[in-house]
C-alpha cells in the first residue's frame, strides 16, 4: 500500500523530469553532438565558467599558477560566494575529469531541477497536475534561460527561486489554499505552525545565501516584503517571525561567504581596478518593462523579430543588455498582465483572490526595484553599485506570471461543464499549450549547430596539442595581443576571455593570460606585450617564456606584421590553427641561440632582473620617476607608501635596498614600517644606501614611510619634495 502511494505521488514528478529531458534532447540535438563539447556558441562568460571549473578540478581556483604567468592568477579578486554551485561543479569535474562536460551536465540538470521545484510549489497551492505540469515546464525554458544563461552560468541555476516564493507566500497567507488531498507536507497542512515553517525556511535560506549573490539579495527583498506584510496582519504576526529569521539567515549565509573572500583579500591584497561598478551601469543593465512584452531578438517568428529590431533601433544603447531577452513568452505575458489588472478584474474574494493579490504584491516589489530608473538604481547610488544587472529579476517575475496564469486557468476550467471527456480534453489542451509555449519561447529552434560546434572545438584542441608537443611540461607561453581582465573586451575582433581557451584545452603548458587589471602584474604583462618585437622576444625569453601564441583576430591586419617580425627574429615558422585564427611560434631555438651569445654571468643578471618575482608600486606619496642619463629617481612627499607584490606563491625573506637622498645637507631619517616591524634609514644630500630584510607574504605587502627631512625649496617646482629614492630593488635573501 505504501509503495503504491509512493509511486502515485512520484509519477507526476517523474513525468515532469522526463518531459524536461525530452525537450532538452530536442533543443540541443543531443543525439548529434556530445556533452563534452559546447552546447551553444562558446565565448564570453561561458569560457570563464569552464575556466573556473577546470581550475576547481586542479585545486587552483583561488590561486592558479598555470595562468597569468609568470605571476599566477589570484582569482579571489573576482569571485563571489557561490558555495552550492562550486561544490556541485567540484564533484562533477572530479568524476568526469573534463571541465566542459561537468559544466554541461550541471547546466542541463538545472533545467530538470527548475521544473521539478516549480511543479512542487504549484502543487502546494492546489494547481491540478496538468496545469502545474504546463507552467513548470514553461518556467524551466524561459527565453532568457535558453538564450543568455549558458553565458551567465550561475544565473541559469535558479532552481531555488520557487522555494523562496513558496516561503514568501506562506508567510503572507492569512489562509493558504488547501494542499492536495494526498499531501503530507507539514509546511502546507492547515494549522502549520511557525516552528514547522522554520524547518523548511532555514535550510532554504542557507542554500540560497550560498548560491548566488543576486538571487540571495532578491530573496531577501521578497522575504522582507512578505515579513512586513505579515507583521501588519494580526492573524499572521507569528509567521512574520519566521520571515524575519529567514531574512537574517540569508543575509548571514551570504555575508559569511563574502567575509571569507574579503579576509583573503585583506591578507593577500587586491587589484584596484577589479569589479569597478557604476550607477550608470546599473541603469543600463536594469530591467525594461517593454522587454517583458516584446519578443526576443531571436524569436522563431520573423515578424516578431522585426518588432524587436524596430525597438532596438529606437534605443541602440540598450541593444546588447540581458534585458533584451527578458520576454516572458505569450503565456507568461497573459499571466503578468492579469496580475497587474487583478484589482480590476477580480470577481470574488476567495482563496484564488488572496493568492493573486499576494502574487501581485511580490510582482510589484520586483518590478519597482529592478526596472530602469527604479529603486535598484537608488540602491546603487546610495548604498553600492556592485549589484547592477537587475534584468535578472525576470526569473522571479516570470514565476509570478506563470503562477498567475495557472491559477486563472484552473479557475476558468472549473467553470466548464464536467463530462466524461473532460479529463482527456484537458490533457490535450495542456499538450497544445505546452507545444505552443515552448515554440514561442524558442525551445524548438536550433540555436547553434552541435556538429559544427563539436568540429570547431576539436580543431582548436588539436592546435593546443600541437603547441604542447613543442614545449616541455610547464613551458610558458606569452599570449598576444595584450588583453585586460576581467570584463574587458579584447582589441579588434577579440571577445571577453578569448585567451582563456588555451588553458581550457591544455594539460601541461602555462599561459600569460590573465592578470588582474590595475595591478603591477597586469602592468608588467602590458608593457612586455607593447615592446618592439626584437626587445619583447628577448625580455620574454629572459623571463622564462618559450613560446608566443598569437590571436590573429586581435589585429586589423590579421597579425601579418607581428608574425613577420617574430619570424625574422626567431627564424622559425609558426604552427597555425585549422581555421586560421591562431598561430604559435616556439622560442626554444631562439632562446638557446640567445643564451649561447650571452656570457653566463650576464645571462644570470638579465634573467634575475627581468623575471618579476617581486614587483614594486607606489600608491601614495611618491611621484613618477625622473630620468637623466643613466640615473633614475623618484621624489617623495613627507609621508606615503609603497607596495611590494610577492608573486612567488609563498612567503619570502627579501632584502629591500636602495639609496636615499635628502634635499638639504642636514642629516635626516626615513622611517619605514610594514605590518610586523619598522626600520630607520638615513638620508643625506650625497646619498646613503640602505638594506632592510623584510618577510613578504604572498601577494601585496604594504610599507608605509615618513621622514623628518626638511622640504626641498624650488620656486619652479610646486611639488611637496622631501627626499629622493634611487635604485630601489628587491632581492631574495637566499640570492645574496
Short mmCIF file of N, CA and C in Angstrom, two decimals, residues 281-380:
data_model
loop_
_atom_site.label_atom_id
_atom_site.label_comp_id
_atom_site.label_asym_id
_atom_site.label_seq_id
_atom_site.Cartn_x
_atom_site.Cartn_y
_atom_site.Cartn_z
N UNK A 281 25.99 51.99 -15.00
CA UNK A 281 25.88 50.60 -15.45
C UNK A 281 24.61 49.96 -14.91
N UNK A 282 24.26 50.27 -13.67
CA UNK A 282 23.03 49.73 -13.09
C UNK A 282 21.83 50.16 -13.92
N UNK A 283 21.81 51.42 -14.33
CA UNK A 283 20.69 51.92 -15.12
C UNK A 283 20.60 51.22 -16.47
N UNK A 284 21.75 51.02 -17.10
CA UNK A 284 21.77 50.38 -18.43
C UNK A 284 21.37 48.91 -18.34
N UNK A 285 21.83 48.22 -17.27
CA UNK A 285 21.60 46.78 -17.16
C UNK A 285 20.36 46.41 -16.35
N UNK A 286 19.52 47.39 -16.03
CA UNK A 286 18.29 47.08 -15.32
C UNK A 286 17.24 46.55 -16.27
N UNK A 287 16.09 46.22 -15.73
CA UNK A 287 15.02 45.57 -16.48
C UNK A 287 14.13 46.60 -17.16
N UNK A 288 13.88 46.39 -18.43
CA UNK A 288 12.94 47.24 -19.16
C UNK A 288 11.57 46.57 -19.17
N UNK A 289 10.55 47.32 -18.75
CA UNK A 289 9.19 46.76 -18.74
C UNK A 289 8.76 46.35 -20.14
N UNK A 290 9.18 47.12 -21.14
CA UNK A 290 8.82 46.80 -22.52
C UNK A 290 9.40 45.45 -22.93
N UNK A 291 10.59 45.11 -22.44
CA UNK A 291 11.22 43.85 -22.84
C UNK A 291 10.48 42.63 -22.30
N UNK A 292 9.71 42.80 -21.22
CA UNK A 292 8.90 41.68 -20.74
C UNK A 292 7.84 41.30 -21.75
N UNK A 293 7.39 42.26 -22.54
CA UNK A 293 6.34 42.04 -23.53
C UNK A 293 6.88 41.80 -24.94
N UNK A 294 7.97 42.50 -25.28
CA UNK A 294 8.48 42.42 -26.65
C UNK A 294 9.17 41.08 -26.91
N UNK A 295 9.07 40.56 -28.13
CA UNK A 295 9.76 39.30 -28.46
C UNK A 295 11.28 39.47 -28.36
N UNK A 296 11.97 38.37 -28.15
CA UNK A 296 13.43 38.41 -28.10
C UNK A 296 13.99 38.63 -29.50
N UNK A 297 15.24 39.09 -29.62
CA UNK A 297 15.83 39.32 -30.94
C UNK A 297 15.92 38.06 -31.80
N UNK A 298 15.89 36.87 -31.19
CA UNK A 298 15.96 35.63 -31.98
C UNK A 298 14.67 34.82 -31.89
N UNK A 299 13.53 35.52 -31.77
CA UNK A 299 12.24 34.83 -31.73
C UNK A 299 12.05 34.02 -33.01
N UNK A 300 11.43 32.83 -32.93
CA UNK A 300 11.31 31.98 -34.12
C UNK A 300 10.43 32.56 -35.24
N UNK A 301 9.59 33.54 -34.94
CA UNK A 301 8.72 34.14 -35.97
C UNK A 301 9.33 35.45 -36.43
N UNK A 302 9.55 35.58 -37.76
CA UNK A 302 10.27 36.74 -38.29
C UNK A 302 9.57 38.06 -37.99
N UNK A 303 8.25 38.11 -38.11
CA UNK A 303 7.53 39.36 -37.86
C UNK A 303 7.72 39.83 -36.43
N UNK A 304 7.80 38.89 -35.51
CA UNK A 304 8.06 39.25 -34.12
C UNK A 304 9.49 39.76 -33.94
N UNK A 305 10.43 39.13 -34.65
CA UNK A 305 11.81 39.61 -34.58
C UNK A 305 11.92 41.04 -35.12
N UNK A 306 11.16 41.32 -36.16
CA UNK A 306 11.19 42.67 -36.74
C UNK A 306 10.69 43.72 -35.75
N UNK A 307 9.69 43.35 -34.94
CA UNK A 307 9.21 44.28 -33.90
C UNK A 307 10.33 44.59 -32.92
N UNK A 308 11.04 43.55 -32.52
CA UNK A 308 12.16 43.73 -31.60
C UNK A 308 13.25 44.60 -32.22
N UNK A 309 13.53 44.41 -33.49
CA UNK A 309 14.56 45.20 -34.17
C UNK A 309 14.18 46.66 -34.25
N UNK A 310 12.89 46.93 -34.49
CA UNK A 310 12.43 48.31 -34.55
C UNK A 310 12.63 49.00 -33.21
N UNK A 311 12.33 48.28 -32.14
CA UNK A 311 12.52 48.84 -30.81
C UNK A 311 14.00 49.07 -30.52
N UNK A 312 14.84 48.13 -30.92
CA UNK A 312 16.29 48.27 -30.71
C UNK A 312 16.83 49.49 -31.45
N UNK A 313 16.32 49.71 -32.67
CA UNK A 313 16.79 50.84 -33.46
C UNK A 313 16.45 52.17 -32.80
N UNK A 314 15.37 52.19 -32.03
CA UNK A 314 14.97 53.43 -31.36
C UNK A 314 15.78 53.67 -30.09
N UNK A 315 16.34 52.59 -29.50
CA UNK A 315 17.13 52.70 -28.27
C UNK A 315 18.41 51.88 -28.42
N UNK A 316 19.34 52.32 -29.27
CA UNK A 316 20.53 51.49 -29.55
C UNK A 316 21.39 51.22 -28.34
N UNK A 317 21.36 52.11 -27.33
CA UNK A 317 22.21 51.90 -26.15
C UNK A 317 21.79 50.68 -25.36
N UNK A 318 20.52 50.24 -25.51
CA UNK A 318 20.00 49.11 -24.74
C UNK A 318 20.05 47.81 -25.51
N UNK A 319 20.64 47.80 -26.70
CA UNK A 319 20.53 46.65 -27.60
C UNK A 319 21.18 45.39 -27.04
N UNK A 320 22.34 45.49 -26.43
CA UNK A 320 23.11 44.30 -26.05
C UNK A 320 23.02 43.96 -24.56
N UNK A 321 21.95 44.35 -23.89
CA UNK A 321 21.81 44.05 -22.48
C UNK A 321 20.99 42.78 -22.30
N UNK A 322 21.11 42.18 -21.09
CA UNK A 322 20.35 40.96 -20.80
C UNK A 322 18.85 41.20 -20.85
N UNK A 323 18.45 42.44 -20.61
CA UNK A 323 17.02 42.75 -20.60
C UNK A 323 16.36 42.44 -21.95
N UNK A 324 17.14 42.47 -23.03
CA UNK A 324 16.57 42.20 -24.36
C UNK A 324 16.01 40.79 -24.46
N UNK A 325 16.43 39.91 -23.57
CA UNK A 325 15.97 38.52 -23.61
C UNK A 325 15.01 38.21 -22.46
N UNK A 326 14.41 39.26 -21.89
CA UNK A 326 13.56 39.09 -20.71
C UNK A 326 12.09 38.85 -21.05
N UNK A 327 11.80 38.59 -22.31
CA UNK A 327 10.41 38.32 -22.70
C UNK A 327 9.86 37.13 -21.90
N UNK A 328 8.63 37.27 -21.44
CA UNK A 328 8.00 36.24 -20.60
C UNK A 328 7.36 35.13 -21.42
N UNK A 329 7.36 35.27 -22.75
CA UNK A 329 6.59 34.34 -23.55
C UNK A 329 5.12 34.76 -23.52
N UNK A 330 4.37 34.40 -24.54
CA UNK A 330 2.97 34.85 -24.63
C UNK A 330 2.16 34.40 -23.43
N UNK A 331 2.37 33.18 -22.98
CA UNK A 331 1.62 32.68 -21.83
C UNK A 331 2.01 33.44 -20.57
N UNK A 332 3.29 33.70 -20.40
CA UNK A 332 3.73 34.48 -19.25
C UNK A 332 3.22 35.91 -19.30
N UNK A 333 3.16 36.49 -20.51
CA UNK A 333 2.64 37.85 -20.66
C UNK A 333 1.17 37.91 -20.23
N UNK A 334 0.40 36.88 -20.57
CA UNK A 334 -1.01 36.84 -20.16
C UNK A 334 -1.10 36.82 -18.63
N UNK A 335 -0.29 35.97 -18.01
CA UNK A 335 -0.31 35.90 -16.55
C UNK A 335 0.16 37.18 -15.90
N UNK A 336 1.21 37.80 -16.45
CA UNK A 336 1.73 39.05 -15.90
C UNK A 336 0.69 40.17 -16.02
N UNK A 337 0.05 40.26 -17.18
CA UNK A 337 -0.97 41.30 -17.40
C UNK A 337 -2.16 41.08 -16.47
N UNK A 338 -2.54 39.82 -16.28
CA UNK A 338 -3.66 39.52 -15.38
C UNK A 338 -3.34 39.95 -13.95
N UNK A 339 -2.08 39.76 -13.54
CA UNK A 339 -1.68 40.19 -12.20
C UNK A 339 -1.82 41.70 -12.05
N UNK A 340 -1.32 42.43 -13.04
CA UNK A 340 -1.37 43.89 -12.96
C UNK A 340 -2.81 44.40 -12.94
N UNK A 341 -3.70 43.68 -13.63
CA UNK A 341 -5.10 44.11 -13.73
C UNK A 341 -5.99 43.46 -12.67
N UNK A 342 -5.40 42.65 -11.81
CA UNK A 342 -6.22 41.86 -10.89
C UNK A 342 -7.15 42.69 -10.00
N UNK A 343 -6.71 43.82 -9.46
CA UNK A 343 -7.64 44.61 -8.64
C UNK A 343 -8.88 45.04 -9.41
N UNK A 344 -8.79 45.07 -10.75
CA UNK A 344 -9.93 45.50 -11.57
C UNK A 344 -10.78 44.31 -12.00
N UNK A 345 -10.15 43.19 -12.37
CA UNK A 345 -10.89 42.09 -12.99
C UNK A 345 -11.33 41.01 -12.01
N UNK A 346 -10.88 41.08 -10.75
CA UNK A 346 -11.25 40.01 -9.81
C UNK A 346 -12.76 40.00 -9.61
N UNK A 347 -13.28 38.81 -9.38
CA UNK A 347 -14.72 38.63 -9.27
C UNK A 347 -15.15 38.10 -7.91
N UNK A 348 -14.22 37.74 -7.08
CA UNK A 348 -14.57 37.19 -5.77
C UNK A 348 -13.46 37.51 -4.79
N UNK A 349 -13.68 37.13 -3.56
CA UNK A 349 -12.65 37.32 -2.53
C UNK A 349 -12.30 35.98 -1.90
N UNK A 350 -12.24 34.96 -2.73
CA UNK A 350 -11.91 33.63 -2.24
C UNK A 350 -10.42 33.42 -2.16
N UNK A 351 -10.02 32.15 -2.06
CA UNK A 351 -8.60 31.85 -1.86
C UNK A 351 -7.78 32.22 -3.08
N UNK A 352 -8.35 32.08 -4.32
CA UNK A 352 -7.61 32.50 -5.50
C UNK A 352 -7.33 33.99 -5.47
N UNK A 353 -8.30 34.76 -4.99
CA UNK A 353 -8.10 36.20 -4.92
C UNK A 353 -6.96 36.55 -3.95
N UNK A 354 -6.93 35.88 -2.80
CA UNK A 354 -5.85 36.15 -1.86
C UNK A 354 -4.49 35.79 -2.46
N UNK A 355 -4.44 34.63 -3.11
CA UNK A 355 -3.19 34.20 -3.73
C UNK A 355 -2.76 35.18 -4.82
N UNK A 356 -3.69 35.57 -5.69
CA UNK A 356 -3.36 36.51 -6.76
C UNK A 356 -2.94 37.87 -6.19
N UNK A 357 -3.58 38.29 -5.12
CA UNK A 357 -3.20 39.57 -4.51
C UNK A 357 -1.79 39.52 -3.95
N UNK A 358 -1.44 38.40 -3.34
CA UNK A 358 -0.09 38.26 -2.80
C UNK A 358 0.94 38.18 -3.93
N UNK A 359 0.60 37.47 -5.00
CA UNK A 359 1.49 37.43 -6.16
C UNK A 359 1.67 38.82 -6.76
N UNK A 360 0.59 39.59 -6.78
CA UNK A 360 0.67 40.95 -7.31
C UNK A 360 1.60 41.81 -6.45
N UNK A 361 1.50 41.69 -5.14
CA UNK A 361 2.37 42.47 -4.24
C UNK A 361 3.84 42.13 -4.51
N UNK A 362 4.13 40.84 -4.59
CA UNK A 362 5.52 40.43 -4.84
C UNK A 362 5.98 40.89 -6.22
N UNK A 363 5.10 40.82 -7.20
CA UNK A 363 5.45 41.26 -8.55
C UNK A 363 5.79 42.74 -8.56
N UNK A 364 4.97 43.55 -7.89
CA UNK A 364 5.22 44.99 -7.85
C UNK A 364 6.54 45.30 -7.14
N UNK A 365 6.83 44.55 -6.08
CA UNK A 365 8.11 44.74 -5.38
C UNK A 365 9.27 44.48 -6.34
N UNK A 366 9.19 43.36 -7.08
CA UNK A 366 10.26 43.01 -8.01
C UNK A 366 10.40 44.01 -9.15
N UNK A 367 9.28 44.40 -9.75
CA UNK A 367 9.32 45.32 -10.88
C UNK A 367 9.81 46.69 -10.46
N UNK A 368 9.29 47.21 -9.35
CA UNK A 368 9.69 48.55 -8.91
C UNK A 368 11.16 48.62 -8.52
N UNK A 369 11.71 47.51 -8.07
CA UNK A 369 13.13 47.51 -7.74
C UNK A 369 13.99 47.36 -8.98
N UNK A 370 13.63 46.46 -9.89
CA UNK A 370 14.52 46.09 -10.99
C UNK A 370 14.37 46.97 -12.22
N UNK A 371 13.27 47.69 -12.35
CA UNK A 371 13.00 48.43 -13.58
C UNK A 371 13.98 49.58 -13.75
N UNK A 372 14.23 49.99 -14.98
CA UNK A 372 15.10 51.13 -15.26
C UNK A 372 14.56 52.36 -14.54
N UNK A 373 15.42 53.02 -13.78
CA UNK A 373 15.00 54.17 -13.01
C UNK A 373 14.27 53.81 -11.73
N UNK A 374 14.33 52.54 -11.34
CA UNK A 374 13.61 52.08 -10.16
C UNK A 374 14.44 52.17 -8.90
N UNK A 375 13.95 51.46 -7.86
CA UNK A 375 14.63 51.52 -6.57
C UNK A 375 16.01 50.86 -6.62
N UNK A 376 16.21 49.96 -7.59
CA UNK A 376 17.54 49.35 -7.74
C UNK A 376 18.59 50.39 -8.08
N UNK A 377 18.22 51.39 -8.89
CA UNK A 377 19.15 52.47 -9.22
C UNK A 377 19.45 53.31 -7.99
N UNK A 378 18.42 53.58 -7.19
CA UNK A 378 18.64 54.33 -5.96
C UNK A 378 19.53 53.54 -5.00
N UNK A 379 19.31 52.23 -4.92
CA UNK A 379 20.16 51.38 -4.09
C UNK A 379 21.61 51.46 -4.56
N UNK A 380 21.79 51.44 -5.87
CA UNK A 380 23.14 51.54 -6.44
C UNK A 380 23.79 52.87 -6.10
#
